[in-house]
PDB file of N, CA and C in Angstrom:
ATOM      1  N   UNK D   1     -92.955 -49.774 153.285  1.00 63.00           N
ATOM      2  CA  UNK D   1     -91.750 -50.488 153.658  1.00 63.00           C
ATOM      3  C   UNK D   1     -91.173 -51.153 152.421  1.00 63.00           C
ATOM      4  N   UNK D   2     -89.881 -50.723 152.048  1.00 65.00           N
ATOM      5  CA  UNK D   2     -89.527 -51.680 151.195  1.00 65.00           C
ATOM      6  C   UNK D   2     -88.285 -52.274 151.511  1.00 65.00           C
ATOM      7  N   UNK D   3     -88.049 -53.471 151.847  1.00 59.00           N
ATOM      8  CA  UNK D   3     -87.169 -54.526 152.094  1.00 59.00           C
ATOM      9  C   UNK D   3     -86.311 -55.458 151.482  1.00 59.00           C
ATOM     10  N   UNK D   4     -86.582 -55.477 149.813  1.00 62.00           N
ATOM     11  CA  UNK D   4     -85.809 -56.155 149.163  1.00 62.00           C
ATOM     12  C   UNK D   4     -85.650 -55.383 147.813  1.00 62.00           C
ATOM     13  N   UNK D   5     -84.855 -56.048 146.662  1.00 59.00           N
ATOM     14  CA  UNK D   5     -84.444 -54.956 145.736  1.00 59.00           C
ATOM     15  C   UNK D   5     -85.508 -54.640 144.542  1.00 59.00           C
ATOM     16  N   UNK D   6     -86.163 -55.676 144.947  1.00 66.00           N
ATOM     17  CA  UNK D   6     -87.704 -55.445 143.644  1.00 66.00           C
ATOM     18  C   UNK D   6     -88.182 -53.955 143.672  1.00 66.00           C
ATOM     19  N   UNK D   7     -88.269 -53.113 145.047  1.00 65.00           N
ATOM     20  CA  UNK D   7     -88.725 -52.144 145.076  1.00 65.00           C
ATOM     21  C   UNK D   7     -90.089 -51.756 144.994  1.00 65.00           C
ATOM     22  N   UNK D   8     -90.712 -52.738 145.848  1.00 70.00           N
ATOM     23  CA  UNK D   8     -91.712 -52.847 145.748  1.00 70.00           C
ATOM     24  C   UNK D   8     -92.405 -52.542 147.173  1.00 70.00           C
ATOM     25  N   UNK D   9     -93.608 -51.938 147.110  1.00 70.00           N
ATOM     26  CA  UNK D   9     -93.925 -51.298 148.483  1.00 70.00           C
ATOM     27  C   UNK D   9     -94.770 -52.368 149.016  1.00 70.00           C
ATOM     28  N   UNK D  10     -94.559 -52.028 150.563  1.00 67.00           N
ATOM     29  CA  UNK D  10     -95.283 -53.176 151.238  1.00 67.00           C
ATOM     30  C   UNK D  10     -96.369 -51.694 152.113  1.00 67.00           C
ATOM     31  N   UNK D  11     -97.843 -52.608 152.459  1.00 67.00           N
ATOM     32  CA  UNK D  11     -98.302 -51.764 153.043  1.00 67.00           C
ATOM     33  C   UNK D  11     -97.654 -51.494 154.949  1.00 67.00           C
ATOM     34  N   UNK D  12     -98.299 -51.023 155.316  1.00 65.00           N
ATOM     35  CA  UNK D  12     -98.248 -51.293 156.898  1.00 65.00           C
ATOM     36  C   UNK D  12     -98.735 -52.395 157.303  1.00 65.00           C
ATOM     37  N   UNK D  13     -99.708 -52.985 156.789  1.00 69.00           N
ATOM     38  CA  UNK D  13    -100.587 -53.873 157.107  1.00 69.00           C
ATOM     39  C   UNK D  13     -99.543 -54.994 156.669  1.00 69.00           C
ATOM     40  N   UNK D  14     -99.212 -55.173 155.200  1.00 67.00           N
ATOM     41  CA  UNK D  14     -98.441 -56.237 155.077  1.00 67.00           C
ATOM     42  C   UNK D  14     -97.348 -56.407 155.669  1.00 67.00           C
ATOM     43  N   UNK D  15     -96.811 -55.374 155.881  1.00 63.00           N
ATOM     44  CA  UNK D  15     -95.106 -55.165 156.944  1.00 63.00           C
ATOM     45  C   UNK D  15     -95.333 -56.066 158.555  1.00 63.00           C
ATOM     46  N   UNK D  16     -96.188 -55.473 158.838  1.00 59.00           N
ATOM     47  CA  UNK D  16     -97.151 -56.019 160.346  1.00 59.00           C
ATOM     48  C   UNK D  16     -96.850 -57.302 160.411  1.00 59.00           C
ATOM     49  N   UNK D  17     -97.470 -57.876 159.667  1.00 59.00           N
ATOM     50  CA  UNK D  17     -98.429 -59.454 158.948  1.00 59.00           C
ATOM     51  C   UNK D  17     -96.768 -60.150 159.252  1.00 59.00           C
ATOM     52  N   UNK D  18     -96.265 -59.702 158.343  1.00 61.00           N
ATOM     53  CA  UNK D  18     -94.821 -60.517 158.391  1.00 61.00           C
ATOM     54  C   UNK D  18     -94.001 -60.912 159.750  1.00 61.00           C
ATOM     55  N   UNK D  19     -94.340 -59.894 160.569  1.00 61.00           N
ATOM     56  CA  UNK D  19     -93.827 -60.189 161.872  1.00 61.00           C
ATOM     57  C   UNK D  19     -94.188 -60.847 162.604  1.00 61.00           C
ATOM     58  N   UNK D  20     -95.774 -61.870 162.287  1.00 62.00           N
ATOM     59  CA  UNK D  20     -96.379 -62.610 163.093  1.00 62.00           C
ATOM     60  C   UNK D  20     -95.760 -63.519 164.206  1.00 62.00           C
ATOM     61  N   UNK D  21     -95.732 -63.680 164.956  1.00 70.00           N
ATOM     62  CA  UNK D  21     -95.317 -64.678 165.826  1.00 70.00           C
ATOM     63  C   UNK D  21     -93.594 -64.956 166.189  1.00 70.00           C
ATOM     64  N   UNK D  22     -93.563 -63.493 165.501  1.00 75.00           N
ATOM     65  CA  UNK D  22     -91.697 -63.687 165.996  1.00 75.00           C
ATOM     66  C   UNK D  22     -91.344 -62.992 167.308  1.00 75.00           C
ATOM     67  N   UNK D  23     -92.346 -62.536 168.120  1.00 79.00           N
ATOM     68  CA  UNK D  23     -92.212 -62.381 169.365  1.00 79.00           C
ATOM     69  C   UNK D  23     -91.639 -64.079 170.199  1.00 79.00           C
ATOM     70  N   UNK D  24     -92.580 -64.875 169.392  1.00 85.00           N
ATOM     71  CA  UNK D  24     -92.936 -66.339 170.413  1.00 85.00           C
ATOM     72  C   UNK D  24     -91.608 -66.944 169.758  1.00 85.00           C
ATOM     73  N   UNK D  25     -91.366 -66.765 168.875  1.00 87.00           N
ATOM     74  CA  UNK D  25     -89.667 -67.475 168.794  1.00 87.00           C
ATOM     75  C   UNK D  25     -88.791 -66.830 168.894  1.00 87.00           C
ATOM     76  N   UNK D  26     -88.433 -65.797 169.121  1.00 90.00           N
ATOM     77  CA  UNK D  26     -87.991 -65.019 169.212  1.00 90.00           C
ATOM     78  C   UNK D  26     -88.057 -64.374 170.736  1.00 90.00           C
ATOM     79  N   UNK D  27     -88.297 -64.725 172.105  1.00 91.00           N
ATOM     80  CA  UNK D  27     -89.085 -63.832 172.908  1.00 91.00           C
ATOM     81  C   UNK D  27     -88.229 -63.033 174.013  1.00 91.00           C
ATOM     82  N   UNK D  28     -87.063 -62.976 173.592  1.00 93.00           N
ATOM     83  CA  UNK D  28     -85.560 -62.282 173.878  1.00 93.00           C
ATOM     84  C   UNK D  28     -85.498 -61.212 173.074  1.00 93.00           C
ATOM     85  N   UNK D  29     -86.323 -61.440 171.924  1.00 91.00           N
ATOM     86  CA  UNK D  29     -85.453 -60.162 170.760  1.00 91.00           C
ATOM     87  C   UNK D  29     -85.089 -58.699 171.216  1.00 91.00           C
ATOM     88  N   UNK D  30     -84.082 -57.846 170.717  1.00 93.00           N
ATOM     89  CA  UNK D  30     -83.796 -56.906 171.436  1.00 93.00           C
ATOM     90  C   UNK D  30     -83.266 -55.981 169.980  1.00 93.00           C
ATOM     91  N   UNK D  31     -83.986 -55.206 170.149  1.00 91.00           N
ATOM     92  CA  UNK D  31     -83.419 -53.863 169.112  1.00 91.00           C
ATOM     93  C   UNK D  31     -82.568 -52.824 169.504  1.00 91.00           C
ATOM     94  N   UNK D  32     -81.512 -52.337 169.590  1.00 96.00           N
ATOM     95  CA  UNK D  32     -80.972 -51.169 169.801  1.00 96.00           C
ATOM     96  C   UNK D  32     -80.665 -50.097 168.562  1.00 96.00           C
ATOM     97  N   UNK D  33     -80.958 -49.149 169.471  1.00 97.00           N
ATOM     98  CA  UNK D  33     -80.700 -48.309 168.373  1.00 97.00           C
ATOM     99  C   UNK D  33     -79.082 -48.000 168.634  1.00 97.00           C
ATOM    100  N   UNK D  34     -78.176 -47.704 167.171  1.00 98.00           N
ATOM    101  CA  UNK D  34     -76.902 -47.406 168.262  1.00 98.00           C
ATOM    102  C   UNK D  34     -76.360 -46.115 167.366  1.00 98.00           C
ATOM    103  N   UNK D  35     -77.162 -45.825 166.378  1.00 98.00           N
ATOM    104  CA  UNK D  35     -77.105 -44.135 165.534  1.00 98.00           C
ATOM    105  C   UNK D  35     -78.035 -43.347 164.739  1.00 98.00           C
ATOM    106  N   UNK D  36     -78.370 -42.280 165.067  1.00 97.00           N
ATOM    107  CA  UNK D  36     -79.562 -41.749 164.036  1.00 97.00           C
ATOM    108  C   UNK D  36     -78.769 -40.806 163.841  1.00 97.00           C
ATOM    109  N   UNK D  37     -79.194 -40.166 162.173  1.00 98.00           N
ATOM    110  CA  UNK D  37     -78.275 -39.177 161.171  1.00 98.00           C
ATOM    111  C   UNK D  37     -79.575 -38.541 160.462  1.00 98.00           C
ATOM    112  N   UNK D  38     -80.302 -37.388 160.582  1.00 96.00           N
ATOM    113  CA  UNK D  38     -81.436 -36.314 160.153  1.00 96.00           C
ATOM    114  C   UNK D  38     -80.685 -35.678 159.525  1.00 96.00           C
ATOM    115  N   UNK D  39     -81.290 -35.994 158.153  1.00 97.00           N
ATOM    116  CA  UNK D  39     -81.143 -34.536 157.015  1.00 97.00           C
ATOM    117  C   UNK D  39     -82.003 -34.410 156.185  1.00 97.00           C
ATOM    118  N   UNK D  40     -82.855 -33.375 156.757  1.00 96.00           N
ATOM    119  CA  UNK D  40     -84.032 -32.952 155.930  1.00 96.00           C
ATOM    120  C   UNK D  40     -84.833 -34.058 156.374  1.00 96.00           C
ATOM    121  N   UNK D  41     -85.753 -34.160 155.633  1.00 96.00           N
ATOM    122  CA  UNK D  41     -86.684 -35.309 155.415  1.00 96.00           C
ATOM    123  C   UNK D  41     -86.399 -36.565 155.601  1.00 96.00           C
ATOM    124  N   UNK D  42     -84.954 -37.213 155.953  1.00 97.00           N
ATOM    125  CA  UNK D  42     -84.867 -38.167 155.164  1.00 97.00           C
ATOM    126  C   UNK D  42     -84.012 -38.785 157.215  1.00 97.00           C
ATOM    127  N   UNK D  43     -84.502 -40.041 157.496  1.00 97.00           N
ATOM    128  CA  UNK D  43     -83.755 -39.939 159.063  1.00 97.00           C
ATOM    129  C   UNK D  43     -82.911 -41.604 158.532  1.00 97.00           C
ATOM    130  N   UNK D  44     -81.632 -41.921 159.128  1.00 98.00           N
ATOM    131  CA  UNK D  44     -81.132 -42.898 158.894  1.00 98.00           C
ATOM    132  C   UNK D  44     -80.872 -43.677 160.233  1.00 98.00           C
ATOM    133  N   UNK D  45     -80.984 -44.805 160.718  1.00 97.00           N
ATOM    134  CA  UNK D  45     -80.794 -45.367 161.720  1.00 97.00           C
ATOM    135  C   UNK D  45     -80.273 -46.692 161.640  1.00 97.00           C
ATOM    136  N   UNK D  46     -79.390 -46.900 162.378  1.00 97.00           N
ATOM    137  CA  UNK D  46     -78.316 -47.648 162.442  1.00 97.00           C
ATOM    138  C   UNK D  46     -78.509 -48.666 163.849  1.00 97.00           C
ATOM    139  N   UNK D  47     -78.851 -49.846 163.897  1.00 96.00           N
ATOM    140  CA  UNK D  47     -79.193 -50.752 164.655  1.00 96.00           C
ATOM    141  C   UNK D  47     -79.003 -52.146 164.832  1.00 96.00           C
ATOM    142  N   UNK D  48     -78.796 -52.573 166.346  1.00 97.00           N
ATOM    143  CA  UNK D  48     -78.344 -53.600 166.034  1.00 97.00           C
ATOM    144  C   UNK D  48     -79.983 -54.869 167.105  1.00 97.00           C
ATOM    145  N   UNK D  49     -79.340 -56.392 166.383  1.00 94.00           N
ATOM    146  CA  UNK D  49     -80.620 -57.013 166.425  1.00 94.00           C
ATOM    147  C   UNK D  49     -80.423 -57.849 167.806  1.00 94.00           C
ATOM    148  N   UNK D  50     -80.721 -58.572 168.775  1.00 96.00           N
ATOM    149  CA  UNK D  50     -80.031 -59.766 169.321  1.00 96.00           C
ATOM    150  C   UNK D  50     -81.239 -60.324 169.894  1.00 96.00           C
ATOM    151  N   UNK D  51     -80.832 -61.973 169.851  1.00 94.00           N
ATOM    152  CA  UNK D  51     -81.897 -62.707 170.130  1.00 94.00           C
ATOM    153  C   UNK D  51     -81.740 -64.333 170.263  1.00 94.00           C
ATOM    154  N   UNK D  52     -82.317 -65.089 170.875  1.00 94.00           N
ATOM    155  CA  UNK D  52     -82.224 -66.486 170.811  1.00 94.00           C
ATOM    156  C   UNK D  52     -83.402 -67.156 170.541  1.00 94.00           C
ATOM    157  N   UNK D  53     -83.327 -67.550 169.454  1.00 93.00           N
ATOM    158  CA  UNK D  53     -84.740 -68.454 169.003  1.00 93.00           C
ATOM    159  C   UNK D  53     -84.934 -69.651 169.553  1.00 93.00           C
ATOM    160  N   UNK D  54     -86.069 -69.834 170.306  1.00 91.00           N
ATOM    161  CA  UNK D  54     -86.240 -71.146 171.121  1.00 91.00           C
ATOM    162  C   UNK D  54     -86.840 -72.367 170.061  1.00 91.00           C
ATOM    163  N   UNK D  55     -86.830 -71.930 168.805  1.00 89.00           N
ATOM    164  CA  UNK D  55     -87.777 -73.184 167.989  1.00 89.00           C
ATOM    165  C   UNK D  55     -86.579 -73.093 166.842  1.00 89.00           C
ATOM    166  N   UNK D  56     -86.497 -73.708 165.675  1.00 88.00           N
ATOM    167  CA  UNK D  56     -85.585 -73.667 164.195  1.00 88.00           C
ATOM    168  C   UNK D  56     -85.988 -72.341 163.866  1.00 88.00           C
ATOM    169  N   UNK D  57     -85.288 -71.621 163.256  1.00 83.00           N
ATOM    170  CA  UNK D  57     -85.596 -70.098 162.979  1.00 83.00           C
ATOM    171  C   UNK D  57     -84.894 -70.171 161.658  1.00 83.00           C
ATOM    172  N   UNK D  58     -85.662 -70.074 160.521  1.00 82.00           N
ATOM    173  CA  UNK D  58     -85.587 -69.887 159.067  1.00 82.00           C
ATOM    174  C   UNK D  58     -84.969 -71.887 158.711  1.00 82.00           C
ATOM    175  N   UNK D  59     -85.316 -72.374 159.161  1.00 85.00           N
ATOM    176  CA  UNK D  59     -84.674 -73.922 159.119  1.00 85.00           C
ATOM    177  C   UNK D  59     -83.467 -73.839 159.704  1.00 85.00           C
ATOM    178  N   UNK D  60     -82.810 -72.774 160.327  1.00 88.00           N
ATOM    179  CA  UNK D  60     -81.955 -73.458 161.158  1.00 88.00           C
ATOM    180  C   UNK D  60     -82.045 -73.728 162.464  1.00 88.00           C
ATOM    181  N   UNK D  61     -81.842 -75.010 162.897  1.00 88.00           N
ATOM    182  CA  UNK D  61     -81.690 -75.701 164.476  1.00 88.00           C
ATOM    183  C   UNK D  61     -80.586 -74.941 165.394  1.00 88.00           C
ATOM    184  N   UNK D  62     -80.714 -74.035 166.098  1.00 78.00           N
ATOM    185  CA  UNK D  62     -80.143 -73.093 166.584  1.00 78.00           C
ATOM    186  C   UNK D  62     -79.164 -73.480 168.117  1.00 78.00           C
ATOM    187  N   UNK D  63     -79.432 -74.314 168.449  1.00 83.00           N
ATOM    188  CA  UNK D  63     -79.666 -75.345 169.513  1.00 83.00           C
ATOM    189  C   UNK D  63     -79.527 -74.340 170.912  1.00 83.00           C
ATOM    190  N   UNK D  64     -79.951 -73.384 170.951  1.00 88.00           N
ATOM    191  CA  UNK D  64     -79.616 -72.480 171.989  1.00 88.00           C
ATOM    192  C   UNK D  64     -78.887 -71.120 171.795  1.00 88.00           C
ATOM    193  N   UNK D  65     -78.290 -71.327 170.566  1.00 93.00           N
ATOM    194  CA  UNK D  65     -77.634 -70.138 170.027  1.00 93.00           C
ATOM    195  C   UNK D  65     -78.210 -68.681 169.912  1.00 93.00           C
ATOM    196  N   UNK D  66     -77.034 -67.807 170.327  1.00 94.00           N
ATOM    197  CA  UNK D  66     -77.656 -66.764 169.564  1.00 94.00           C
ATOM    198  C   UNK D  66     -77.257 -65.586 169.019  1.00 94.00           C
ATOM    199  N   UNK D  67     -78.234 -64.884 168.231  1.00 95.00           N
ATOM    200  CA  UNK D  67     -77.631 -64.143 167.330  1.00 95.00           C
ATOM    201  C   UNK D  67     -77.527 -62.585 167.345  1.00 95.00           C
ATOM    202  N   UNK D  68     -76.559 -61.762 167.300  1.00 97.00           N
ATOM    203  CA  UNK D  68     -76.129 -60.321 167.174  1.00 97.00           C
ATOM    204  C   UNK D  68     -76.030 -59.886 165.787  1.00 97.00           C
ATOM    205  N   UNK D  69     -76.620 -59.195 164.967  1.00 96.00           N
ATOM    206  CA  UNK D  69     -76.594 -58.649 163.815  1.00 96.00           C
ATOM    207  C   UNK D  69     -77.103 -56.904 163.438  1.00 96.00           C
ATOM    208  N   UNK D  70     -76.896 -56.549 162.202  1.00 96.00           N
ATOM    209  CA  UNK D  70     -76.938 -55.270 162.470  1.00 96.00           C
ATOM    210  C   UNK D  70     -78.169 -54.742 161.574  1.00 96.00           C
ATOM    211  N   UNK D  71     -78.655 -53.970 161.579  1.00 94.00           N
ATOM    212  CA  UNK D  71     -79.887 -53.601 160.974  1.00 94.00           C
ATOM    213  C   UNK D  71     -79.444 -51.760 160.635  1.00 94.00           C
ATOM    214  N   UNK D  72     -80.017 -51.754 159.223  1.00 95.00           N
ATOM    215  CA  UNK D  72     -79.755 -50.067 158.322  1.00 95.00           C
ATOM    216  C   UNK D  72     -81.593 -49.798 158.445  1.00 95.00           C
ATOM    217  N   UNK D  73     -82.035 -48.748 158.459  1.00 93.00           N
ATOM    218  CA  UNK D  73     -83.172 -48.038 158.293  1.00 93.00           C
ATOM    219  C   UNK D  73     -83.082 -46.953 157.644  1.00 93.00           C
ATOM    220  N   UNK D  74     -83.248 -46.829 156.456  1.00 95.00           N
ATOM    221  CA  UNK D  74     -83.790 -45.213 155.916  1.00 95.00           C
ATOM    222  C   UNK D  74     -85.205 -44.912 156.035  1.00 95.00           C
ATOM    223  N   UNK D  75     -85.670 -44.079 156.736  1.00 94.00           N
ATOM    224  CA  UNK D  75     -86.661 -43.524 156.606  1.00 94.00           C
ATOM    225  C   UNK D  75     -87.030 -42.066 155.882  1.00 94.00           C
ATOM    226  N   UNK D  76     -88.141 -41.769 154.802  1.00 95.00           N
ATOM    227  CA  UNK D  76     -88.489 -40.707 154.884  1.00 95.00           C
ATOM    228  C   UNK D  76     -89.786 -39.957 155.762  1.00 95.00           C
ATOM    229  N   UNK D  77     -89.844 -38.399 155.662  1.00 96.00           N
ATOM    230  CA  UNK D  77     -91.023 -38.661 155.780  1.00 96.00           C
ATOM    231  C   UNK D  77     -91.254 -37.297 155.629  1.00 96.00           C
ATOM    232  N   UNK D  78     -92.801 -37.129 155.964  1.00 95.00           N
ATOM    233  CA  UNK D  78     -93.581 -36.046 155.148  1.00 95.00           C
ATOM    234  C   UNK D  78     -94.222 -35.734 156.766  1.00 95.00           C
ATOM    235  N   UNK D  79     -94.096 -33.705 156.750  1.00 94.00           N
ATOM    236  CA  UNK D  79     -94.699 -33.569 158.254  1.00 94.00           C
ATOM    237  C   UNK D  79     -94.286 -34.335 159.684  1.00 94.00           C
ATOM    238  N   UNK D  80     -93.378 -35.123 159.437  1.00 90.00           N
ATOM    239  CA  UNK D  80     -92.936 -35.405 160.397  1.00 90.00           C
ATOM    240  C   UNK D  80     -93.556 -37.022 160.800  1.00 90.00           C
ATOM    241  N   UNK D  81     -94.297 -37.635 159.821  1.00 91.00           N
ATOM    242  CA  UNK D  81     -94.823 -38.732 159.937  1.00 91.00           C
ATOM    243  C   UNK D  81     -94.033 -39.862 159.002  1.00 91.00           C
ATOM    244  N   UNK D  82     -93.782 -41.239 159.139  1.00 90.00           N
ATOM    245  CA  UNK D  82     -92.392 -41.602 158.001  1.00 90.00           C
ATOM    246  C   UNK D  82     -93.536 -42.007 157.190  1.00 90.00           C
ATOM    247  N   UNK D  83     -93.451 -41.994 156.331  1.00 88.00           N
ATOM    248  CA  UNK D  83     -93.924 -42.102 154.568  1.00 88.00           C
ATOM    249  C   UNK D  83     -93.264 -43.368 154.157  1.00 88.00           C
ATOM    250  N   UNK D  84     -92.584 -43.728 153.873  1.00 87.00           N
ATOM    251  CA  UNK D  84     -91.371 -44.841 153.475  1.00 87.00           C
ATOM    252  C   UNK D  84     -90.410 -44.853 154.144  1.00 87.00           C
ATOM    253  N   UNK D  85     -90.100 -46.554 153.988  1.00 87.00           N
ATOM    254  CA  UNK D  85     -88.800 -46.974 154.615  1.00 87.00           C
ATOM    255  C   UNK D  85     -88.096 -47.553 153.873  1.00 87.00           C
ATOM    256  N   UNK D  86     -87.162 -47.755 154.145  1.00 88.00           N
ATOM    257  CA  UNK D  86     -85.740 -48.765 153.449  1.00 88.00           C
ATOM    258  C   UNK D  86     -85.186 -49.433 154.491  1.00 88.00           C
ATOM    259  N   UNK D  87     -85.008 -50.544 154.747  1.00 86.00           N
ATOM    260  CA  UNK D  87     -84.690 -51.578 155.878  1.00 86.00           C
ATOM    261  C   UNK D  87     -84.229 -52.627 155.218  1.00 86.00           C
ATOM    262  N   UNK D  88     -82.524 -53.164 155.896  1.00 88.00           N
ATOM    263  CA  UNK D  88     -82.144 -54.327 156.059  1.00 88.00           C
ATOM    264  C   UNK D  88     -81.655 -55.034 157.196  1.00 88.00           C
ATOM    265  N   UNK D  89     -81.874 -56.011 157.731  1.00 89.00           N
ATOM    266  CA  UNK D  89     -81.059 -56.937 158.693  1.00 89.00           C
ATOM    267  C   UNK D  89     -80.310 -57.803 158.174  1.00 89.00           C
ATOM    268  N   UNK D  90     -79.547 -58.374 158.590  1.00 92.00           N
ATOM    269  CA  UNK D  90     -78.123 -59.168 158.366  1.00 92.00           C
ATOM    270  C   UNK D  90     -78.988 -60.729 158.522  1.00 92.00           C
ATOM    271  N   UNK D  91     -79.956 -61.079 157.968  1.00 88.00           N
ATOM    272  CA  UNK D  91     -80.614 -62.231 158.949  1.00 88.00           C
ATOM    273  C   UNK D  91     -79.392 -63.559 158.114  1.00 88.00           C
ATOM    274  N   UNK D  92     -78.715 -63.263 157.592  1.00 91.00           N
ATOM    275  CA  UNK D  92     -78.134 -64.239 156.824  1.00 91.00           C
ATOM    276  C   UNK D  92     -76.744 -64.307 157.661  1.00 91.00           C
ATOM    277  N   UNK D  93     -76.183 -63.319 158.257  1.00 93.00           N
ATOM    278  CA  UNK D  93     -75.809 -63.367 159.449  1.00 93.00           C
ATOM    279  C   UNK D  93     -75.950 -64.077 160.527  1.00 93.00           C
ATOM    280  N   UNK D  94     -77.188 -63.938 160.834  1.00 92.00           N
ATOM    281  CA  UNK D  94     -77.869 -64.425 162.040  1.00 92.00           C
ATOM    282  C   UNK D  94     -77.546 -66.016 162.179  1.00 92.00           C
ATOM    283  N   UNK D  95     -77.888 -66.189 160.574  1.00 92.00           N
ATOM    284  CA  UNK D  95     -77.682 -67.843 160.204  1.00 92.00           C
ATOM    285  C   UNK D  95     -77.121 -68.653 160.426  1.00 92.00           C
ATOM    286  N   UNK D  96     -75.668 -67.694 160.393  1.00 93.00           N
ATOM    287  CA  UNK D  96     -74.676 -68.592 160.242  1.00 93.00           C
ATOM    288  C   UNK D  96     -74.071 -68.747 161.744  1.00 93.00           C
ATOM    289  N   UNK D  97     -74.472 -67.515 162.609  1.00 94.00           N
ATOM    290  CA  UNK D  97     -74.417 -67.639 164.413  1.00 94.00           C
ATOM    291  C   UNK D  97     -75.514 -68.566 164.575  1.00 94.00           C
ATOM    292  N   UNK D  98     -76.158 -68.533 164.459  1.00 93.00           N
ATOM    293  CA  UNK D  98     -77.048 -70.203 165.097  1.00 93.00           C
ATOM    294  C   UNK D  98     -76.818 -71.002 164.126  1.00 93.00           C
ATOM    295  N   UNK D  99     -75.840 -71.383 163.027  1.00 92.00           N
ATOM    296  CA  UNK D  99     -75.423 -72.397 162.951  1.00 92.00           C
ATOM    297  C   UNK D  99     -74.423 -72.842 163.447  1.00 92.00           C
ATOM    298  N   UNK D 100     -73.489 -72.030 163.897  1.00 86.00           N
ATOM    299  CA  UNK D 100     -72.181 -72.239 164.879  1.00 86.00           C
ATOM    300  C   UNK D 100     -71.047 -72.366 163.645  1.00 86.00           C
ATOM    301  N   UNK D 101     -71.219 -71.504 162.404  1.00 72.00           N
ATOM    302  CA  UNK D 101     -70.320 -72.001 161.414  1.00 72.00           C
ATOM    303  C   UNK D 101     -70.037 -70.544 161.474  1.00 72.00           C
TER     304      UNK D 101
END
């Protein structure tokens, strides 16, 4: 998984790890998928995020708010299993809907 521009690989294990407990603040979250684009090896998916955090979510006090944002996925993969990813969410987005600004 790589997620930011360092380019640096995360395992599965560490990708996992990161998601700890964002079910429990998070326990609305909702993924849609709303496009996939296959060529060759390589699958792109186009998604969107929505959710209401019942606790401060990244320090912001959300007060009930909530947030719709969009999420990119490149995946490759080998045999049909994905090998690497490329993933972003808008969480800076998200931010600024539960800040109400």
């Amino acid at each position: 998984s790589i997620g930011d521009y360092s380019g640096k690989t995360k395992s599965r294990a560490d990708f996992i790890g990161q998601l700890g407990g964002f079910d429990k603040l998070v326990p609305d979250l909702e993924w849609a998928v709303e496009d996939m684009i296959e060529d060759g090896n390589t699958v792109v998916v186009r998604s969107r995020a929505t959710g209401t955090p019942v606790a401060p979510f990244f320090g912001v006090d959300g007060q009930g708010r909530s947030f719709d944002i969009l999420a990119i996925d490149i995946h490759e993969l080998e045999d049909g299993v994905i090998t690497k990813s490329y993933h972003v969410e808008d969480w800076a987005g998200a931010l600024q809907q539960l800040s109400g600004k």
